[in-house]
Short mmCIF file of C-alpha atoms and ligand atoms in Angstrom, two decimals:
data_model
loop_
_atom_site.label_atom_id
_atom_site.label_comp_id
_atom_site.label_asym_id
_atom_site.label_seq_id
_atom_site.Cartn_x
_atom_site.Cartn_y
_atom_site.Cartn_z
CA MET A 1 111.69 107.44 117.12
CA LYS A 2 109.51 104.49 116.08
CA TYR A 3 107.44 104.75 112.92
CA ASN A 4 104.46 102.67 111.85
CA ALA A 5 102.72 102.29 108.52
CA LEU A 6 99.61 104.47 108.28
CA LYS A 7 96.33 102.99 109.47
CA GLY A 8 94.75 100.78 106.83
CA MET A 9 98.01 100.43 104.86
CA GLN A 10 100.25 97.40 104.91
CA ASP A 11 103.68 96.22 103.85
CA ILE A 12 103.84 93.11 101.72
CA PHE A 13 106.94 90.95 101.94
CA SER A 14 108.10 87.33 102.04
CA PRO A 15 106.44 84.84 102.24
CA ASP A 16 103.19 86.61 101.21
CA ILE A 17 104.87 88.46 98.36
CA TYR A 18 105.25 85.15 96.50
CA ILE A 19 101.48 84.67 96.49
CA TRP A 20 101.07 88.22 95.19
CA GLN A 21 103.57 87.57 92.40
CA LYS A 22 101.82 84.33 91.49
CA VAL A 23 98.43 86.08 91.23
CA GLU A 24 99.92 88.82 89.05
CA GLU A 25 101.58 86.24 86.82
CA VAL A 26 98.36 84.23 86.37
CA ALA A 27 96.37 87.40 85.63
CA LYS A 28 98.89 88.48 83.00
CA ASP A 29 98.85 85.03 81.34
CA VAL A 30 95.07 84.66 81.32
CA PHE A 31 94.27 88.25 80.32
CA SER A 32 96.87 88.15 77.52
CA ALA A 33 95.16 85.08 76.07
CA TYR A 34 92.03 87.23 75.73
CA GLY A 35 93.98 90.03 74.03
CA PHE A 36 94.23 92.46 76.96
CA GLN A 37 97.35 94.65 76.98
CA GLU A 38 98.86 96.26 80.03
CA LEU A 39 98.21 99.95 80.60
CA ARG A 40 99.89 101.97 83.37
CA ALA A 41 98.10 105.15 84.34
CA PRO A 42 99.16 107.63 87.05
CA ILE A 43 98.11 107.06 90.64
CA ILE A 44 96.99 110.70 91.00
CA GLU A 45 94.38 112.35 88.78
CA SER A 46 92.27 115.50 88.81
CA THR A 47 89.59 115.14 91.46
CA ASP A 48 86.92 115.95 88.91
CA ILE A 49 87.60 112.73 87.00
CA PHE A 50 86.41 110.65 89.95
CA VAL A 51 83.56 112.93 91.01
CA ARG A 52 82.13 112.88 87.52
CA SER A 53 82.42 109.15 86.91
CA ILE A 54 81.90 107.49 90.29
CA GLY A 55 79.18 109.99 91.19
CA GLU A 56 78.87 112.88 93.62
CA THR A 57 76.47 111.07 95.95
CA THR A 58 78.45 107.82 96.26
CA ASP A 59 80.22 106.87 99.49
CA ILE A 60 83.54 106.84 97.66
CA VAL A 61 83.25 110.46 96.52
CA GLU A 62 81.41 111.80 99.56
CA LYS A 63 83.54 110.18 102.25
CA GLU A 64 86.46 108.15 101.06
CA MET A 65 88.69 110.06 98.67
CA TYR A 66 92.23 111.16 99.49
CA THR A 67 91.85 114.59 97.96
CA PHE A 68 94.18 117.53 98.40
CA SER A 69 95.60 120.55 96.63
CA ASP A 70 99.03 120.43 95.07
CA LYS A 71 101.48 123.32 95.30
CA ALA A 72 99.78 125.08 92.41
CA GLY A 73 96.38 124.75 94.08
CA ARG A 74 95.05 122.06 91.72
CA HIS A 75 92.52 119.65 93.24
CA ILE A 76 93.98 116.20 92.91
CA THR A 77 93.00 112.77 94.24
CA LEU A 78 94.81 109.51 94.88
CA ARG A 79 92.84 107.14 92.64
CA PRO A 80 90.12 105.26 94.55
CA GLU A 81 89.66 102.93 91.56
CA GLY A 82 91.16 102.27 88.15
CA THR A 83 88.37 102.64 85.60
CA ALA A 84 88.10 106.44 85.47
CA PRO A 85 91.85 106.94 84.84
CA ILE A 86 91.78 104.37 82.03
CA VAL A 87 88.79 106.09 80.43
CA ARG A 88 90.59 109.44 80.76
CA CYS A 89 93.64 107.89 79.06
CA TYR A 90 91.50 106.29 76.32
CA VAL A 91 89.87 109.61 75.46
CA GLU A 92 92.95 111.81 75.90
CA ASN A 93 95.02 109.61 73.57
CA HIS A 94 92.21 109.13 71.01
CA LEU A 95 92.51 105.37 71.42
CA TYR A 96 88.96 105.15 70.00
CA ASN A 97 90.56 105.70 66.57
CA LEU A 98 92.17 102.26 66.84
CA PRO A 99 90.20 99.15 65.85
CA SER A 100 87.62 98.03 68.43
CA PRO A 101 87.69 96.50 70.88
CA GLN A 102 90.64 98.06 72.67
CA LYS A 103 91.35 95.89 75.72
CA PHE A 104 93.55 96.85 78.65
CA PHE A 105 94.55 95.45 82.00
CA TYR A 106 96.19 97.26 84.91
CA SER A 107 97.33 96.61 88.43
CA GLY A 108 98.36 98.76 91.33
CA PRO A 109 97.34 100.50 94.52
CA MET A 110 94.00 102.26 95.02
CA PHE A 111 93.14 104.51 97.97
CA ARG A 112 89.90 104.84 99.90
CA TYR A 113 89.58 106.43 103.32
CA GLU A 114 87.35 103.64 104.66
CA ARG A 115 87.14 102.27 108.19
CA PRO A 116 89.80 99.54 108.09
CA GLN A 117 88.69 96.00 108.94
CA ALA A 118 89.46 92.46 107.79
CA GLY A 119 89.64 92.60 103.98
CA ARG A 120 89.16 96.37 103.87
CA PHE A 121 92.15 98.67 103.62
CA ARG A 122 92.84 102.30 102.89
CA GLN A 123 95.51 101.36 100.40
CA PHE A 124 94.53 98.21 98.57
CA PHE A 125 95.62 96.68 95.28
CA GLN A 126 93.46 95.86 92.32
CA ILE A 127 94.09 94.04 89.08
CA GLY A 128 91.54 95.29 86.61
CA ALA A 129 90.61 94.96 82.96
CA GLU A 130 88.60 97.22 80.67
CA ALA A 131 87.35 96.61 77.10
CA PHE A 132 86.20 99.51 74.92
CA GLY A 133 84.09 99.68 71.78
CA VAL A 134 81.81 96.63 71.85
CA GLY A 135 78.18 96.68 72.98
CA ASP A 136 77.57 93.03 72.08
CA PRO A 137 76.82 90.90 75.19
CA LYS A 138 79.29 88.40 73.77
CA ILE A 139 82.11 90.47 75.26
CA ASP A 140 80.33 90.56 78.65
CA ALA A 141 80.35 86.76 78.52
CA GLU A 142 84.02 86.66 77.45
CA ILE A 143 84.96 88.90 80.38
CA LEU A 144 83.15 86.72 82.89
CA SER A 145 84.62 83.60 81.34
CA MET A 146 88.09 85.18 81.58
CA LEU A 147 87.51 85.81 85.29
CA ARG A 148 86.33 82.24 85.76
CA LEU A 149 89.53 80.98 84.09
CA PHE A 150 91.66 83.29 86.24
CA PHE A 151 90.18 81.90 89.47
CA GLU A 152 90.38 78.35 88.12
CA ARG A 153 94.10 78.76 87.31
CA LEU A 154 94.68 79.95 90.87
CA GLY A 155 92.87 76.89 92.17
CA LEU A 156 90.22 78.99 93.94
CA LYS A 157 86.96 77.11 94.24
CA GLY A 158 83.51 77.80 95.65
CA LEU A 159 83.22 81.35 94.29
CA ASN A 160 79.81 82.72 93.30
CA PHE A 161 79.38 84.69 90.11
CA GLU A 162 76.48 87.05 90.78
CA VAL A 163 75.14 88.91 87.74
CA ASN A 164 72.52 91.56 87.24
CA SER A 165 71.35 94.20 84.79
CA ILE A 166 70.67 97.71 86.05
CA GLY A 167 69.27 99.04 82.77
CA CYS A 168 70.22 102.00 80.64
CA GLU A 169 69.34 105.69 80.43
CA LYS A 170 66.05 104.68 78.77
CA CYS A 171 64.76 102.48 81.59
CA ARG A 172 66.44 104.35 84.45
CA PRO A 173 63.90 107.25 84.72
CA ASP A 174 60.93 104.89 85.28
CA TYR A 175 62.88 103.00 87.91
CA LYS A 176 63.97 106.21 89.57
CA ASN A 177 60.34 107.37 89.75
CA ALA A 178 59.29 104.06 91.28
CA LEU A 179 62.00 104.47 93.93
CA LEU A 180 60.91 108.05 94.64
CA ASP A 181 57.32 106.81 95.15
CA PHE A 182 58.57 104.05 97.44
CA PHE A 183 60.85 106.23 99.58
CA SER A 184 58.65 109.36 99.67
CA VAL A 185 56.51 107.76 102.41
CA ARG A 186 59.60 106.56 104.28
CA ILE A 187 61.78 109.65 103.95
CA ASP A 188 61.57 110.65 107.62
CA GLY A 189 63.29 107.42 108.70
CA LEU A 190 66.21 107.77 106.27
CA CYS A 191 69.68 108.84 107.44
CA PRO A 192 70.72 112.46 106.64
CA ASP A 193 72.87 111.26 103.69
CA CYS A 194 69.94 109.35 102.19
CA LYS A 195 67.57 112.28 102.65
CA ARG A 196 69.95 114.18 100.37
CA ARG A 197 70.29 111.19 98.06
CA PHE A 198 66.49 111.13 97.74
CA ASP A 199 66.68 114.45 95.90
CA TYR A 200 69.83 113.85 93.89
CA ASN A 201 70.06 110.11 93.25
CA PRO A 202 67.55 107.81 94.98
CA LEU A 203 69.34 104.73 93.57
CA ARG A 204 72.14 105.37 96.04
CA ILE A 205 69.76 104.80 98.97
CA LEU A 206 69.91 101.13 97.96
CA ASP A 207 73.65 101.12 98.71
CA CYS A 208 73.50 102.83 102.13
CA LYS A 209 75.19 100.91 104.95
CA VAL A 210 73.14 102.47 107.79
CA ASP A 211 70.95 99.88 109.55
CA THR A 212 67.74 101.95 109.53
CA CYS A 213 68.08 102.57 105.78
CA ILE A 214 68.76 98.88 105.15
CA LYS A 215 65.50 98.06 106.99
CA LEU A 216 63.52 100.80 105.29
CA ARG A 217 64.44 99.65 101.80
CA GLU A 218 62.97 96.15 102.30
CA GLY A 219 60.41 95.61 99.56
CA ALA A 220 61.77 98.43 97.37
CA PRO A 221 61.06 98.01 93.64
CA SER A 222 63.59 95.87 91.80
CA VAL A 223 65.44 97.26 88.81
CA THR A 224 64.90 94.05 86.82
CA ASP A 225 61.16 94.80 86.66
CA PHE A 226 61.90 98.04 84.84
CA LEU A 227 64.32 96.93 82.11
CA CYS A 228 63.49 98.12 78.58
CA SER A 229 63.24 95.50 75.83
CA GLU A 230 66.82 96.07 74.59
CA CYS A 231 68.28 95.76 78.09
CA LYS A 232 66.22 92.60 78.67
CA LYS A 233 67.47 91.14 75.38
CA HIS A 234 71.08 92.05 76.24
CA PHE A 235 70.79 90.39 79.65
CA ASN A 236 69.07 87.24 78.37
CA THR A 237 71.68 86.82 75.62
CA LEU A 238 74.43 87.21 78.22
CA LEU A 239 72.89 84.53 80.41
CA SER A 240 72.59 82.10 77.50
CA LEU A 241 76.24 82.71 76.55
CA LEU A 242 77.32 82.11 80.15
CA ASN A 243 75.50 78.77 79.96
CA LEU A 244 77.30 78.00 76.69
CA LEU A 245 80.70 78.79 78.24
CA ASN A 246 79.88 76.90 81.46
CA VAL A 247 80.34 79.97 83.63
CA PRO A 248 78.32 79.16 86.74
CA TYR A 249 76.26 82.18 87.82
CA VAL A 250 73.31 83.30 89.87
CA VAL A 251 71.15 86.29 89.00
CA ASN A 252 71.14 88.69 91.93
CA SER A 253 68.61 91.41 91.16
CA ASP A 254 69.35 93.11 94.52
CA MET A 255 72.97 93.77 93.65
CA VAL A 256 73.78 97.45 93.94
CA ARG A 257 77.18 98.66 92.91
CA GLY A 258 78.84 101.49 94.80
CA LEU A 259 79.71 103.48 91.67
CA ASP A 260 77.32 105.46 89.47
CA TYR A 261 78.80 104.84 86.05
CA TYR A 262 77.29 101.42 85.45
CA THR A 263 74.74 100.61 82.76
CA ARG A 264 73.19 97.22 81.97
CA THR A 265 75.42 94.32 83.08
CA THR A 266 76.87 94.38 86.59
CA PHE A 267 78.52 91.51 88.41
CA GLU A 268 80.34 90.51 91.57
CA VAL A 269 82.37 87.44 92.37
CA THR A 270 81.80 86.61 96.01
CA THR A 271 83.03 84.09 98.55
CA LYS A 272 81.65 82.73 101.80
CA ASP A 273 85.14 82.49 103.30
CA LEU A 274 85.95 86.15 104.00
CA GLY A 275 83.19 87.41 106.28
CA ALA A 276 81.60 90.78 105.56
CA GLN A 277 84.01 91.86 102.82
CA ASN A 278 82.91 89.04 100.55
CA ALA A 279 83.48 90.48 97.04
CA VAL A 280 86.77 89.34 95.51
CA ALA A 281 86.08 90.95 92.14
CA ALA A 282 83.41 93.19 90.69
CA GLY A 283 82.58 95.14 87.58
CA GLY A 284 80.13 95.85 84.83
CA ARG A 285 79.26 97.87 81.75
CA TYR A 286 79.66 101.62 81.58
CA ASP A 287 78.38 102.49 78.12
CA ARG A 288 78.09 106.26 78.74
CA LEU A 289 81.37 107.08 80.45
CA VAL A 290 83.63 107.59 77.41
CA GLU A 291 81.12 110.09 76.03
CA ASP A 292 80.86 111.80 79.43
CA PHE A 293 84.63 112.24 79.30
CA GLY A 294 84.41 113.95 75.89
CA GLY A 295 84.95 110.93 73.63
CA PRO A 296 82.62 109.49 70.99
CA PRO A 297 79.77 107.17 72.13
CA THR A 298 81.67 104.02 73.10
CA PRO A 299 80.27 101.05 74.99
CA ALA A 300 82.67 99.58 77.55
CA ILE A 301 82.89 96.94 80.22
CA GLY A 302 85.41 95.91 82.85
CA PHE A 303 86.11 94.64 86.33
CA ALA A 304 88.62 94.82 89.16
CA ILE A 305 89.91 92.07 91.42
CA GLY A 306 90.79 92.81 95.06
CA MET A 307 94.32 91.51 95.57
CA GLU A 308 94.28 91.40 99.40
CA ARG A 309 91.12 89.31 99.38
CA ILE A 310 92.43 86.87 96.77
CA THR A 311 95.76 86.43 98.54
CA THR A 312 93.98 85.83 101.86
CA LEU A 313 91.91 83.08 100.23
CA LEU A 314 95.01 81.56 98.65
CA LYS A 315 96.94 81.62 101.91
CA SER A 316 94.31 79.55 103.61
CA SER A 317 93.63 77.21 100.69
CA SER A 318 96.98 76.27 99.20
CA ASN A 319 100.39 75.01 100.08
CA GLN A 320 102.55 77.99 99.51
CA LYS A 321 105.75 77.45 97.54
CA ILE A 322 108.53 79.73 98.76
CA PRO A 323 111.64 79.96 96.57
CA ILE A 324 114.85 78.68 98.19
CA PRO A 325 118.52 79.22 97.30
CA LYS A 326 119.97 76.47 95.15
CA VAL A 327 123.49 76.77 96.49
CA PHE A 328 125.11 78.03 99.68
CA ILE A 329 128.88 78.46 99.54
CA ALA A 330 130.53 78.09 102.93
CA ALA A 331 134.16 79.18 102.83
CA ILE A 332 136.82 79.18 105.53
CA GLY A 333 139.98 81.28 105.13
CA ALA A 334 140.72 84.27 102.92
CA PRO A 335 141.76 82.40 99.71
CA ALA A 336 138.70 80.12 99.95
CA GLU A 337 136.38 83.08 100.52
CA LYS A 338 137.70 84.78 97.40
CA GLU A 339 137.34 81.60 95.34
CA GLY A 340 133.81 81.11 96.74
CA LEU A 341 132.82 84.64 95.76
CA VAL A 342 134.03 84.11 92.19
CA ILE A 343 132.17 80.78 91.88
CA ALA A 344 129.02 82.39 93.31
CA ASP A 345 129.09 85.13 90.71
CA ARG A 346 129.66 82.66 87.86
CA LEU A 347 126.61 80.61 88.93
CA ARG A 348 124.47 83.72 89.48
CA ASP A 349 125.32 84.80 85.96
CA LYS A 350 123.52 81.61 84.84
CA GLY A 351 120.44 82.54 86.88
CA ILE A 352 121.17 80.23 89.81
CA TRP A 353 120.33 81.61 93.28
CA VAL A 354 123.53 81.45 95.35
CA GLU A 355 124.16 82.62 98.91
CA VAL A 356 127.61 82.97 100.51
CA GLY A 357 128.90 83.00 104.07
CA TYR A 358 130.52 86.19 105.34
CA THR A 359 133.96 86.92 106.78
CA GLY A 360 134.42 85.88 110.38
CA ASN A 361 131.54 83.38 110.41
CA SER A 362 132.58 79.91 111.57
CA LEU A 363 131.86 76.93 109.34
CA LYS A 364 129.22 75.85 111.85
CA SER A 365 127.37 79.16 111.74
CA GLN A 366 127.57 79.25 107.94
CA LEU A 367 126.07 75.76 107.75
CA ARG A 368 123.36 76.80 110.19
CA ARG A 369 122.47 79.69 107.93
CA ALA A 370 122.38 77.38 104.87
CA ASP A 371 119.99 75.16 106.80
CA ARG A 372 117.74 78.04 107.85
CA LEU A 373 117.56 79.21 104.25
CA SER A 374 116.69 75.61 103.21
CA SER A 375 119.36 75.87 100.54
CA ALA A 376 119.27 72.84 98.24
CA TYR A 377 123.07 72.37 98.17
CA VAL A 378 126.01 73.50 100.26
CA LEU A 379 129.49 73.84 98.77
CA ILE A 380 132.37 73.82 101.23
CA ILE A 381 135.71 75.40 100.44
CA GLY A 382 138.75 75.57 102.73
CA ASP A 383 142.54 75.51 102.35
CA ASP A 384 142.55 71.78 101.49
CA GLU A 385 140.03 72.29 98.71
CA ILE A 386 142.01 75.19 97.29
CA SER A 387 145.16 73.05 97.09
CA SER A 388 143.37 69.98 95.68
CA GLY A 389 141.31 72.02 93.16
CA LYS A 390 138.18 70.12 94.27
CA LEU A 391 135.40 71.26 96.54
CA LYS A 392 132.91 69.36 98.66
CA TRP A 393 129.17 69.44 97.91
CA LYS A 394 126.33 68.30 100.09
CA ARG A 395 122.63 67.96 99.24
CA LEU A 396 120.67 68.98 102.31
CA SER A 397 117.45 67.11 101.44
CA ASP A 398 119.02 63.63 101.66
CA GLY A 399 122.50 64.28 103.10
CA SER A 400 124.25 62.88 100.00
CA GLN A 401 127.68 64.37 99.32
CA GLY A 402 130.71 64.22 97.08
CA GLU A 403 133.49 66.19 95.44
CA ILE A 404 133.76 68.12 92.20
CA ALA A 405 136.51 70.04 90.51
CA PHE A 406 136.24 73.85 90.65
CA THR A 407 136.06 73.83 86.84
CA GLU A 408 133.00 71.55 86.84
CA VAL A 409 130.83 73.52 89.25
CA TYR A 410 128.66 75.12 86.60
CA ASP A 411 128.00 71.84 84.73
CA PHE A 412 127.13 70.19 88.04
CA PHE A 413 124.33 72.66 88.76
CA LYS A 414 123.13 73.13 85.22
P1 LIG B 1 84.76 98.05 93.35
O1 LIG B 1 83.61 97.13 93.57
O2 LIG B 1 84.72 99.34 94.06
O3 LIG B 1 84.82 98.29 91.79
O4 LIG B 1 86.10 97.32 93.71
C1 LIG B 1 86.46 96.10 93.09
C2 LIG B 1 87.09 95.16 94.10
O5 LIG B 1 88.17 95.80 94.78
C3 LIG B 1 86.15 94.74 95.24
O6 LIG B 1 85.33 93.67 94.84
C4 LIG B 1 87.14 94.33 96.31
O7 LIG B 1 87.60 93.01 96.06
C5 LIG B 1 88.28 95.30 96.10
N1 LIG B 1 88.18 96.42 97.07
C6 LIG B 1 87.42 97.53 96.99
N2 LIG B 1 87.61 98.33 98.06
C7 LIG B 1 88.53 97.71 98.84
C8 LIG B 1 89.16 98.03 100.10
N3 LIG B 1 88.91 99.17 100.75
N4 LIG B 1 90.06 97.14 100.61
C9 LIG B 1 90.34 95.99 99.96
N5 LIG B 1 89.78 95.65 98.77
C10 LIG B 1 88.89 96.49 98.21
C11 LIG B 1 85.75 99.09 91.20
O8 LIG B 1 86.71 99.55 91.75
C12 LIG B 1 85.51 99.25 89.70
N6 LIG B 1 86.55 100.14 89.17
C13 LIG B 1 85.52 97.91 88.99
C14 LIG B 1 85.29 98.06 87.52
C15 LIG B 1 86.23 98.05 86.56
N7 LIG B 1 84.11 98.25 86.93
C16 LIG B 1 84.29 98.37 85.64
N8 LIG B 1 85.56 98.27 85.38
#
């Protein structure tokens, strides 16, 4: 029987895994400098959490969730994103009683039953960050600046920071009415999903991927023309702070996010190097969600980075450093093999990566393996070395070699 990974899911191993680890390390370093602490939430949550936050008429909820019943008949869903679980955790654990802002980062797999293609998977990994309790646009600017630093540290260049404001509950009704006016004369041409969206949530028509709907929405009213004075002020202050912090951005008033919970600031970091799936990170404010989940009114903002997309960019843009063993111990004969094993363990105890040859392998095949592993040094032990108390070392990069006493091995590699 031959098994394959499920469609849209992938295994990650060497050498790619080293890029993944590097990205995770950089994220942890950069986010920690901004006071974000790691939070690990479950991968499965009640379905309702996602329906309520992401929105019933979104593609994610309508088409893409891995939802099933557990043995007790509860409706549960593999998380399609990380924000809703963090908000659930924040409210459930009364974290709003702690001083604001509370700032968290998380990483892990998300699940969406999408049509797999380059850069789009059914299991994909995000690193995300969420900050709770501050409505001041200063924190929006800090978050975008943190993302800029993250990409800079990874050496990723040429990314576009697209920002927008989609207003609040005060300006939303006027915008919604303008959209209803606009689409009411075009409703016959809309896809069946959008005909339904027209009644429930006309904003979602702007996010439809069907060609006819994309054509029909040309010339639709823009949300930026409907912002209330507070939302305008928030957005303008954010833009001036981005200038102050040298975060390069473009305002993209056509940006529509695929999740309903956003208010005011939204943003996407995009690249020209990945084809259709061009967003490497995205996020925004969600000032109503904590309250919707039963907590006190709490403004919040966050983002998530798509790991597969970042690692693809890094693979094509950088010289990948793959770790190599420092020492390979080639031993011939039973006493030498035993001695080699003991030396290997002593060096490993000091954190040095050591590989050994195995019983029955000729010296030649052991040396070939050392070479294939690109080990920095080879130590050779045989009967002669055991009786002289000295072993031979060879540095593979330049072929230099010599002898050291068994007792000096650790000092030699220190
Ligand atoms: P999102 O835009 O749905 O936002 O996803 C964020 C990022 O995850 C995307 O920009 C993309 O890089 C990556 N991504 C999404 N779907 C896939 C997929 N099927 N395959 C590969 N990568 C994917 C959110 O998830 C929000 N929770 C972000 C957020 C946090 N907003 C506020 N806080």
